Amino acid sequence: MKAAPFQYHDPTSIDEAIDLLGKLENAKVLAGGQSLMAMLNMRYAQPDHVVDINRIADLSYIREANGALVIGAMTRQRDLEFSDLVRRTCPILHEAIQHVGHRQTRNRGTVGGSLCHLDPSAELAAMAALHNATLTVAGPKGSRELAFKEFALGFMTPALEVDEILTAIRIEFWPKGHGYGFLEFARRHGDFAVASAGALITLDAKGLIDRASLVIGGVGSVPTRVESAEQILLGTQPTQAVFEEAARACKSIEALDDIHAPASYRLHLAETLARRALAKALLSLRSDGEQ
Ligand SMILES: Cc1cc2nc3c(=O)[nH]c(=O)nc-3n(C[C@H](O)[C@H](O)[C@H](O)COP(=O)(O)OP(=O)(O)OC[C@H]3O[C@@H](n4cnc5c(N)ncnc54)[C@H](O)[C@@H]3O)c2cc1C
């Protein structure tokens, strides 16, 4: 099918984009178009106006600032994949991005587009949840910052007003040498994952886990940080038994039940992937891999 008719706008500054979004009725932001164009062509979305933000150069960058990675919303997914800064400072993000679609979709698809589309399986949304990233949103009243858990209101529903755009995402660094592991299950390479798990851990001088973050993607309506599992891990020796107990806690999260997989299967995957992601995180801690 072809998209319903719309008027096209291509602002060159954030202010101009916000001004257009404030003035125009039924407008939609266009970033990399990897989700929106399909939605337009299938007529799931029928905006009267499309505001293309690809010409806003200020929105595309990857920087280090005050112990954090700061990424502009229009940064292409492919640029994350090839960023040395990302690989050095946030290795799990480097690992996860390689599971996002295909090389061709990553060439166009943006970081901000993925976060705003907010598919429950999106790897970038899972990474934002795992790090409780801070998102910067610009609107007519200026900019505001919100934590990812405030941004992800529900199934494919970001906390954005119609006249706001996401401008940046900030991810605090974990200490150098932390353990990390990301895994997902998808039916075919490049498909959206049925489920994914990401884990970050650090150990204290006695070898006990003193910090842990565990996220499950694709299972609930938004990627879920499993705090009950993190609590099980804290203060313990990183053993297989502890990982199994923490992974079992992942079976208690909300799970979607749809044509792709029943809730029971998604929860089974959550447990299995969480256990393996934790084991992978421990392995990376013990290896001499570059971090
Ligand atoms: C074949 C294929 C396979 C894919 N596989 C995966 C996968 O495995 N994992 C995965 O995560 N994704 C996958 N995707 C989706 C891809 O990652 C998209 O890039 C992403 O979902 C949307 O990013 P985009 O830049 O293309 O945004 P667009 O498609 O342009 O926009 C998506 C939505 O976000 C809004 N939006 C975009 N940017 C902003 C902004 N800065 N502020 C406010 N609103 C904004 C738009 O209005 C629209 O509603 C796949 C896509 C394809 C075509």
mmCIF file of C-alpha atoms and ligand atoms in Angstrom:
data_model
loop_
_atom_site.group_PDB
_atom_site.id
_atom_site.type_symbol
_atom_site.label_atom_id
_atom_site.label_comp_id
_atom_site.label_asym_id
_atom_site.label_seq_id
_atom_site.Cartn_x
_atom_site.Cartn_y
_atom_site.Cartn_z
ATOM 1 C CA MET A 1 0.000 0.000 0.000
ATOM 2 C CA LYS A 2 0.943 3.632 -0.279
ATOM 3 C CA ALA A 3 0.882 6.200 2.497
ATOM 4 C CA ALA A 4 -2.152 8.502 2.761
ATOM 5 C CA PRO A 5 -1.348 12.043 1.542
ATOM 6 C CA PHE A 6 0.503 14.297 3.987
ATOM 7 C CA GLN A 7 2.380 17.573 3.900
ATOM 8 C CA TYR A 8 6.145 17.297 4.320
ATOM 9 C CA HIS A 9 8.232 19.692 6.446
ATOM 10 C CA ASP A 10 12.007 19.634 6.912
ATOM 11 C CA PRO A 11 13.117 21.991 9.704
ATOM 12 C CA THR A 12 16.825 22.639 10.230
ATOM 13 C CA SER A 13 16.765 23.460 13.949
ATOM 14 C CA ILE A 14 15.214 21.999 17.101
ATOM 15 C CA ASP A 15 13.275 25.239 17.710
ATOM 16 C CA GLU A 16 11.849 25.185 14.198
ATOM 17 C CA ALA A 17 10.767 21.551 14.602
ATOM 18 C CA ILE A 18 9.055 22.260 17.919
ATOM 19 C CA ASP A 19 7.374 25.322 16.481
ATOM 20 C CA LEU A 20 5.976 23.242 13.591
ATOM 21 C CA LEU A 21 4.799 20.474 15.933
ATOM 22 C CA GLY A 22 3.047 23.069 18.095
ATOM 23 C CA LYS A 23 1.278 24.721 15.142
ATOM 24 C CA LEU A 24 0.343 21.741 12.969
ATOM 25 C CA GLU A 25 -2.587 19.446 13.671
ATOM 26 C CA ASN A 26 -1.975 15.689 13.512
ATOM 27 C CA ALA A 27 1.763 15.827 12.811
ATOM 28 C CA LYS A 28 4.316 13.035 13.139
ATOM 29 C CA VAL A 29 8.092 13.255 13.541
ATOM 30 C CA LEU A 30 10.161 11.367 10.952
ATOM 31 C CA ALA A 31 13.611 10.145 12.051
ATOM 32 C CA GLY A 32 15.192 7.140 10.294
ATOM 33 C CA GLY A 33 11.800 6.024 8.955
ATOM 34 C CA GLN A 34 12.515 2.330 9.621
ATOM 35 C CA SER A 35 9.317 1.962 11.639
ATOM 36 C CA LEU A 36 7.332 5.041 10.635
ATOM 37 C CA MET A 37 7.506 4.518 6.864
ATOM 38 C CA ALA A 38 6.072 1.018 7.208
ATOM 39 C CA MET A 39 3.342 2.368 9.479
ATOM 40 C CA LEU A 40 2.503 5.079 6.935
ATOM 41 C CA ASN A 41 2.481 2.657 4.023
ATOM 42 C CA MET A 42 0.222 0.249 5.888
ATOM 43 C CA ARG A 43 -1.875 3.210 6.996
ATOM 44 C CA TYR A 44 -1.533 2.355 10.664
ATOM 45 C CA ALA A 45 -0.505 6.003 10.987
ATOM 46 C CA GLN A 46 -2.201 8.690 8.877
ATOM 47 C CA PRO A 47 -0.681 12.033 9.858
ATOM 48 C CA ASP A 48 -1.623 15.169 7.939
ATOM 49 C CA HIS A 49 1.936 16.459 8.399
ATOM 50 C CA VAL A 50 5.318 14.752 8.578
ATOM 51 C CA VAL A 51 8.070 16.745 10.289
ATOM 52 C CA ASP A 52 11.375 15.294 9.079
ATOM 53 C CA ILE A 53 14.141 16.015 11.618
ATOM 54 C CA ASN A 54 16.974 14.554 9.522
ATOM 55 C CA ARG A 55 18.329 18.008 8.639
ATOM 56 C CA ILE A 56 18.871 18.996 12.271
ATOM 57 C CA ALA A 57 22.624 18.414 12.494
ATOM 58 C CA ASP A 58 22.731 19.266 16.232
ATOM 59 C CA LEU A 59 20.938 16.012 17.056
ATOM 60 C CA SER A 60 23.598 13.639 15.789
ATOM 61 C CA TYR A 61 26.619 12.948 18.059
ATOM 62 C CA ILE A 62 28.173 10.518 20.533
ATOM 63 C CA ARG A 63 30.071 12.213 23.378
ATOM 64 C CA GLU A 64 31.593 11.538 26.751
ATOM 65 C CA ALA A 65 30.503 14.058 29.410
ATOM 66 C CA ASN A 66 30.969 13.908 33.200
ATOM 67 C CA GLY A 67 31.307 10.143 33.424
ATOM 68 C CA ALA A 68 28.477 9.438 31.027
ATOM 69 C CA LEU A 69 27.847 8.622 27.403
ATOM 70 C CA VAL A 70 25.640 11.239 25.774
ATOM 71 C CA ILE A 71 24.032 10.330 22.458
ATOM 72 C CA GLY A 72 22.040 12.663 20.214
ATOM 73 C CA ALA A 73 18.602 11.368 19.261
ATOM 74 C CA MET A 74 19.356 11.379 15.513
ATOM 75 C CA THR A 75 22.549 9.351 15.875
ATOM 76 C CA ARG A 76 22.291 6.389 13.504
ATOM 77 C CA GLN A 77 22.289 2.960 15.109
ATOM 78 C CA ARG A 78 25.205 2.075 12.823
ATOM 79 C CA ASP A 79 27.294 4.891 14.332
ATOM 80 C CA LEU A 80 26.839 3.376 17.797
ATOM 81 C CA GLU A 81 27.941 0.027 16.449
ATOM 82 C CA PHE A 82 31.196 1.499 15.144
ATOM 83 C CA SER A 83 31.936 3.897 17.981
ATOM 84 C CA ASP A 84 35.153 3.139 19.902
ATOM 85 C CA LEU A 85 33.845 5.278 22.741
ATOM 86 C CA VAL A 86 30.746 3.085 23.050
ATOM 87 C CA ARG A 87 32.747 -0.130 22.864
ATOM 88 C CA ARG A 88 35.196 1.055 25.544
ATOM 89 C CA THR A 89 32.798 2.644 27.985
ATOM 90 C CA CYS A 90 29.536 0.778 27.504
ATOM 91 C CA PRO A 91 30.421 -2.621 26.022
ATOM 92 C CA ILE A 92 26.953 -4.115 26.548
ATOM 93 C CA LEU A 93 25.455 -1.384 24.336
ATOM 94 C CA HIS A 94 27.963 -2.256 21.645
ATOM 95 C CA GLU A 95 26.927 -5.893 21.941
ATOM 96 C CA ALA A 96 23.181 -5.209 21.977
ATOM 97 C CA ILE A 97 23.162 -2.849 18.994
ATOM 98 C CA GLN A 98 24.387 -5.633 16.728
ATOM 99 C CA HIS A 99 21.082 -7.431 17.292
ATOM 100 C CA VAL A 100 18.991 -4.475 16.082
ATOM 101 C CA GLY A 101 17.531 -5.389 12.695
ATOM 102 C CA HIS A 102 19.991 -5.539 9.812
ATOM 103 C CA ARG A 103 22.970 -3.493 8.623
ATOM 104 C CA GLN A 104 20.658 -1.700 6.176
ATOM 105 C CA THR A 105 18.092 -0.762 8.849
ATOM 106 C CA ARG A 106 20.847 0.318 11.273
ATOM 107 C CA ASN A 107 22.269 2.617 8.574
ATOM 108 C CA ARG A 108 19.085 4.700 8.689
ATOM 109 C CA GLY A 109 17.456 3.825 12.024
ATOM 110 C CA THR A 110 18.241 6.233 14.842
ATOM 111 C CA VAL A 111 18.730 5.862 18.580
ATOM 112 C CA GLY A 112 15.936 8.331 19.333
ATOM 113 C CA GLY A 113 13.571 6.719 16.831
ATOM 114 C CA SER A 114 13.941 3.352 18.507
ATOM 115 C CA LEU A 115 13.350 4.829 21.976
ATOM 116 C CA CYS A 116 10.294 6.808 20.840
ATOM 117 C CA HIS A 117 8.814 3.907 18.891
ATOM 118 C CA LEU A 118 9.300 1.920 22.119
ATOM 119 C CA ASP A 119 8.739 -1.585 20.827
ATOM 120 C CA PRO A 120 8.811 -3.888 23.900
ATOM 121 C CA SER A 121 11.564 -5.952 22.197
ATOM 122 C CA ALA A 122 13.759 -3.020 21.168
ATOM 123 C CA GLU A 123 17.322 -3.650 22.283
ATOM 124 C CA LEU A 124 18.019 0.066 22.721
ATOM 125 C CA ALA A 125 15.017 0.452 25.020
ATOM 126 C CA ALA A 126 16.284 -2.524 27.040
ATOM 127 C CA MET A 127 19.700 -0.851 27.297
ATOM 128 C CA ALA A 128 18.082 2.401 28.421
ATOM 129 C CA ALA A 129 16.162 0.499 31.118
ATOM 130 C CA LEU A 130 19.237 -1.470 32.199
ATOM 131 C CA HIS A 131 21.195 1.762 32.819
ATOM 132 C CA ASN A 132 18.147 3.764 33.856
ATOM 133 C CA ALA A 133 19.259 6.248 31.230
ATOM 134 C CA THR A 134 18.264 9.907 31.352
ATOM 135 C CA LEU A 135 16.353 11.207 28.340
ATOM 136 C CA THR A 136 16.246 14.850 27.301
ATOM 137 C CA VAL A 137 13.046 16.058 25.707
ATOM 138 C CA ALA A 138 12.661 19.497 24.106
ATOM 139 C CA GLY A 139 9.349 21.319 23.820
ATOM 140 C CA PRO A 140 7.911 24.836 23.626
ATOM 141 C CA LYS A 141 8.682 25.464 27.318
ATOM 142 C CA GLY A 142 12.336 24.377 26.980
ATOM 143 C CA SER A 143 14.020 21.094 27.816
ATOM 144 C CA ARG A 144 13.186 18.561 30.490
ATOM 145 C CA GLU A 145 14.990 15.439 31.619
ATOM 146 C CA LEU A 146 13.380 12.204 32.655
ATOM 147 C CA ALA A 147 14.567 8.778 33.673
ATOM 148 C CA PHE A 148 13.804 5.987 31.213
ATOM 149 C CA LYS A 149 11.301 4.408 33.629
ATOM 150 C CA GLU A 150 9.314 7.668 33.584
ATOM 151 C CA PHE A 151 9.638 7.928 29.802
ATOM 152 C CA ALA A 152 8.359 4.398 29.070
ATOM 153 C CA LEU A 153 4.730 4.857 30.111
ATOM 154 C CA GLY A 154 3.450 1.592 28.615
ATOM 155 C CA PHE A 155 3.168 -0.447 25.432
ATOM 156 C CA MET A 156 4.744 1.692 22.661
ATOM 157 C CA THR A 157 3.825 4.815 24.622
ATOM 158 C CA PRO A 158 6.626 7.269 25.390
ATOM 159 C CA ALA A 159 5.995 10.211 27.732
ATOM 160 C CA LEU A 160 6.103 12.770 24.926
ATOM 161 C CA GLU A 161 3.657 15.587 24.237
ATOM 162 C CA VAL A 162 2.649 16.157 20.593
ATOM 163 C CA ASP A 163 4.876 19.241 20.422
ATOM 164 C CA GLU A 164 7.948 17.618 21.971
ATOM 165 C CA ILE A 165 10.916 15.745 20.523
ATOM 166 C CA LEU A 166 13.480 13.537 22.169
ATOM 167 C CA THR A 167 16.864 15.216 21.748
ATOM 168 C CA ALA A 168 19.385 13.099 23.683
ATOM 169 C CA ILE A 169 19.987 10.102 25.909
ATOM 170 C CA ARG A 170 22.551 9.967 28.733
ATOM 171 C CA ILE A 171 23.940 6.680 30.028
ATOM 172 C CA GLU A 172 26.087 6.771 33.178
ATOM 173 C CA PHE A 173 29.258 4.695 32.854
ATOM 174 C CA TRP A 174 29.637 1.601 34.969
ATOM 175 C CA PRO A 175 33.120 1.211 36.530
ATOM 176 C CA LYS A 176 35.884 0.120 34.181
ATOM 177 C CA GLY A 177 36.115 -3.659 34.095
ATOM 178 C CA HIS A 178 32.500 -4.361 35.115
ATOM 179 C CA GLY A 179 30.869 -7.608 34.005
ATOM 180 C CA TYR A 180 28.294 -7.482 31.224
ATOM 181 C CA GLY A 181 26.212 -9.941 29.261
ATOM 182 C CA PHE A 182 23.456 -9.561 26.679
ATOM 183 C CA LEU A 183 21.492 -12.353 24.993
ATOM 184 C CA GLU A 184 18.312 -12.597 23.001
ATOM 185 C CA PHE A 185 16.126 -15.142 21.298
ATOM 186 C CA ALA A 186 14.722 -14.266 17.850
ATOM 187 C CA ARG A 187 13.249 -16.651 15.310
ATOM 188 C CA ARG A 188 15.518 -15.408 12.519
ATOM 189 C CA HIS A 189 18.564 -13.153 12.443
ATOM 190 C CA GLY A 190 17.408 -9.526 12.349
ATOM 191 C CA ASP A 191 13.885 -10.237 13.595
ATOM 192 C CA PHE A 192 12.593 -8.474 16.666
ATOM 193 C CA ALA A 193 13.515 -10.649 19.652
ATOM 194 C CA VAL A 194 10.850 -12.730 21.361
ATOM 195 C CA ALA A 195 12.783 -12.046 24.561
ATOM 196 C CA SER A 196 16.142 -10.670 25.660
ATOM 197 C CA ALA A 197 18.155 -10.287 28.861
ATOM 198 C CA GLY A 198 20.939 -7.903 29.822
ATOM 199 C CA ALA A 199 23.041 -8.039 32.973
ATOM 200 C CA LEU A 200 25.662 -5.788 34.555
ATOM 201 C CA ILE A 201 27.575 -6.708 37.709
ATOM 202 C CA THR A 202 30.529 -5.521 39.773
ATOM 203 C CA LEU A 203 32.311 -7.363 42.592
ATOM 204 C CA ASP A 204 33.819 -5.922 45.778
ATOM 205 C CA ALA A 205 37.302 -6.717 47.119
ATOM 206 C CA LYS A 206 35.979 -9.922 48.703
ATOM 207 C CA GLY A 207 34.526 -11.121 45.416
ATOM 208 C CA LEU A 208 30.897 -10.465 46.437
ATOM 209 C CA ILE A 209 28.437 -8.813 44.044
ATOM 210 C CA ASP A 210 28.157 -5.197 45.166
ATOM 211 C CA ARG A 211 26.177 -3.832 42.212
ATOM 212 C CA ALA A 212 23.799 -5.531 39.805
ATOM 213 C CA SER A 213 21.390 -4.528 37.089
ATOM 214 C CA LEU A 214 19.206 -7.014 35.222
ATOM 215 C CA VAL A 215 16.743 -6.224 32.431
ATOM 216 C CA ILE A 216 14.313 -8.405 30.512
ATOM 217 C CA GLY A 217 13.160 -7.177 27.091
ATOM 218 C CA GLY A 218 10.300 -8.386 24.901
ATOM 219 C CA VAL A 219 8.403 -10.073 27.694
ATOM 220 C CA GLY A 220 6.404 -7.260 29.309
ATOM 221 C CA SER A 221 4.845 -4.238 27.596
ATOM 222 C CA VAL A 222 8.091 -2.314 28.211
ATOM 223 C CA PRO A 223 11.597 -3.606 29.013
ATOM 224 C CA THR A 224 11.598 -4.532 32.704
ATOM 225 C CA ARG A 225 14.318 -4.067 35.332
ATOM 226 C CA VAL A 226 13.881 -7.029 37.674
ATOM 227 C CA GLU A 227 14.699 -5.440 41.016
ATOM 228 C CA SER A 228 13.758 -8.550 43.017
ATOM 229 C CA ALA A 229 16.438 -10.480 41.080
ATOM 230 C CA GLU A 230 18.979 -7.711 41.652
ATOM 231 C CA GLN A 231 18.297 -7.879 45.404
ATOM 232 C CA ILE A 232 18.963 -11.640 45.389
ATOM 233 C CA LEU A 233 22.345 -11.032 43.742
ATOM 234 C CA LEU A 234 23.612 -8.255 46.009
ATOM 235 C CA GLY A 235 26.122 -9.318 48.689
ATOM 236 C CA THR A 236 26.456 -12.869 47.351
ATOM 237 C CA GLN A 237 29.231 -14.895 45.731
ATOM 238 C CA PRO A 238 28.526 -15.021 41.977
ATOM 239 C CA THR A 239 27.729 -18.730 41.795
ATOM 240 C CA GLN A 240 25.559 -20.701 39.388
ATOM 241 C CA ALA A 241 23.104 -21.338 42.255
ATOM 242 C CA VAL A 242 22.682 -17.617 42.939
ATOM 243 C CA PHE A 243 22.254 -16.891 39.240
ATOM 244 C CA GLU A 244 19.565 -19.585 39.037
ATOM 245 C CA GLU A 245 17.703 -18.100 42.000
ATOM 246 C CA ALA A 246 17.893 -14.574 40.540
ATOM 247 C CA ALA A 247 16.767 -15.857 37.126
ATOM 248 C CA ARG A 248 13.759 -17.576 38.736
ATOM 249 C CA ALA A 249 12.638 -14.164 40.015
ATOM 250 C CA CYS A 250 12.323 -13.081 36.367
ATOM 251 C CA LYS A 251 9.367 -15.440 35.998
ATOM 252 C CA SER A 252 7.271 -13.135 38.171
ATOM 253 C CA ILE A 253 7.217 -10.169 35.767
ATOM 254 C CA GLU A 254 4.249 -9.142 33.606
ATOM 255 C CA ALA A 255 4.294 -11.051 30.285
ATOM 256 C CA LEU A 256 2.627 -10.390 26.935
ATOM 257 C CA ASP A 257 0.542 -13.125 25.355
ATOM 258 C CA ASP A 258 0.170 -12.706 21.584
ATOM 259 C CA ILE A 259 0.489 -14.480 18.218
ATOM 260 C CA HIS A 260 4.290 -14.459 18.472
ATOM 261 C CA ALA A 261 4.489 -16.349 21.785
ATOM 262 C CA PRO A 262 2.331 -17.213 24.788
ATOM 263 C CA ALA A 263 3.164 -15.550 28.116
ATOM 264 C CA SER A 264 4.347 -18.862 29.596
ATOM 265 C CA TYR A 265 6.963 -19.265 26.852
ATOM 266 C CA ARG A 266 8.134 -15.680 27.196
ATOM 267 C CA LEU A 267 8.610 -16.214 30.950
ATOM 268 C CA HIS A 268 10.515 -19.431 30.306
ATOM 269 C CA LEU A 269 12.815 -17.471 27.972
ATOM 270 C CA ALA A 270 13.158 -14.688 30.552
ATOM 271 C CA GLU A 271 14.432 -17.145 33.161
ATOM 272 C CA THR A 272 16.801 -18.952 30.788
ATOM 273 C CA LEU A 273 18.210 -15.803 29.176
ATOM 274 C CA ALA A 274 18.638 -14.048 32.548
ATOM 275 C CA ARG A 275 20.630 -16.987 33.928
ATOM 276 C CA ARG A 276 22.827 -17.078 30.830
ATOM 277 C CA ALA A 277 23.290 -13.295 30.724
ATOM 278 C CA LEU A 278 24.491 -13.348 34.348
ATOM 279 C CA ALA A 279 26.900 -16.195 33.606
ATOM 280 C CA LYS A 280 28.161 -14.257 30.586
ATOM 281 C CA ALA A 281 28.621 -11.144 32.732
ATOM 282 C CA LEU A 282 30.724 -13.128 35.202
ATOM 283 C CA LEU A 283 32.821 -14.559 32.391
ATOM 284 C CA SER A 284 33.503 -11.095 30.973
ATOM 285 C CA LEU A 285 34.603 -9.943 34.451
ATOM 286 C CA ARG A 286 37.088 -12.761 34.652
ATOM 287 C CA SER A 287 38.407 -12.422 31.125
ATOM 288 C CA ASP A 288 41.043 -9.923 30.130
ATOM 289 C CA GLY A 289 38.792 -8.483 27.434
ATOM 290 C CA GLU A 290 39.265 -4.840 26.512
ATOM 291 C CA GLN A 291 37.068 -2.504 28.565
HETATM 292 C C1 LIG B 1 13.382 -5.273 8.788
HETATM 293 C C2 LIG B 1 13.458 -4.519 10.093
HETATM 294 C C3 LIG B 1 13.936 -5.174 11.225
HETATM 295 C C4 LIG B 1 14.005 -4.507 12.439
HETATM 296 N N1 LIG B 1 14.470 -5.181 13.543
HETATM 297 C C5 LIG B 1 14.588 -4.533 14.714
HETATM 298 C C6 LIG B 1 15.126 -5.186 15.867
HETATM 299 O O1 LIG B 1 15.506 -6.354 15.838
HETATM 300 N N2 LIG B 1 15.204 -4.459 17.009
HETATM 301 C C7 LIG B 1 14.793 -3.145 17.088
HETATM 302 O O2 LIG B 1 14.907 -2.544 18.145
HETATM 303 N N3 LIG B 1 14.304 -2.519 16.017
HETATM 304 C C8 LIG B 1 14.195 -3.165 14.842
HETATM 305 N N4 LIG B 1 13.686 -2.496 13.763
HETATM 306 C C9 LIG B 1 13.204 -1.105 13.925
HETATM 307 C C10 LIG B 1 14.367 -0.112 13.796
HETATM 308 O O3 LIG B 1 15.244 -0.254 14.899
HETATM 309 C C11 LIG B 1 13.920 1.341 13.756
HETATM 310 O O4 LIG B 1 15.057 2.041 13.450
HETATM 311 C C12 LIG B 1 13.332 1.969 15.002
HETATM 312 O O5 LIG B 1 12.242 1.255 15.493
HETATM 313 C C13 LIG B 1 12.808 3.365 14.715
HETATM 314 O O6 LIG B 1 13.849 4.263 14.482
HETATM 315 P P1 LIG B 1 13.794 5.282 13.293
HETATM 316 O O7 LIG B 1 14.902 6.242 13.482
HETATM 317 O O8 LIG B 1 13.749 4.564 12.015
HETATM 318 O O9 LIG B 1 12.432 6.078 13.612
HETATM 319 P P2 LIG B 1 11.142 6.370 12.720
HETATM 320 O O10 LIG B 1 10.662 5.141 12.072
HETATM 321 O O11 LIG B 1 11.378 7.539 11.844
HETATM 322 O O12 LIG B 1 10.136 6.819 13.886
HETATM 323 C C14 LIG B 1 9.612 5.880 14.796
HETATM 324 C C15 LIG B 1 8.650 6.595 15.760
HETATM 325 O O13 LIG B 1 9.348 7.435 16.658
HETATM 326 C C16 LIG B 1 8.954 8.808 16.505
HETATM 327 N N5 LIG B 1 10.211 9.585 16.639
HETATM 328 C C17 LIG B 1 11.380 9.301 16.025
HETATM 329 N N6 LIG B 1 12.358 10.107 16.467
HETATM 330 C C18 LIG B 1 11.779 10.942 17.358
HETATM 331 C C19 LIG B 1 12.281 11.997 18.182
HETATM 332 N N7 LIG B 1 13.579 12.352 18.182
HETATM 333 N N8 LIG B 1 11.414 12.632 19.004
HETATM 334 C C20 LIG B 1 10.103 12.285 19.027
HETATM 335 N N9 LIG B 1 9.573 11.271 18.294
HETATM 336 C C21 LIG B 1 10.405 10.611 17.474
HETATM 337 C C22 LIG B 1 8.293 8.890 15.147
HETATM 338 O O14 LIG B 1 7.340 9.930 15.093
HETATM 339 C C23 LIG B 1 7.639 7.514 15.053
HETATM 340 O O15 LIG B 1 6.450 7.499 15.782
HETATM 341 C C24 LIG B 1 13.595 -3.139 12.538
HETATM 342 C C25 LIG B 1 13.136 -2.476 11.395
HETATM 343 C C26 LIG B 1 13.063 -3.148 10.191
HETATM 344 C C27 LIG B 1 12.567 -2.413 8.965
#
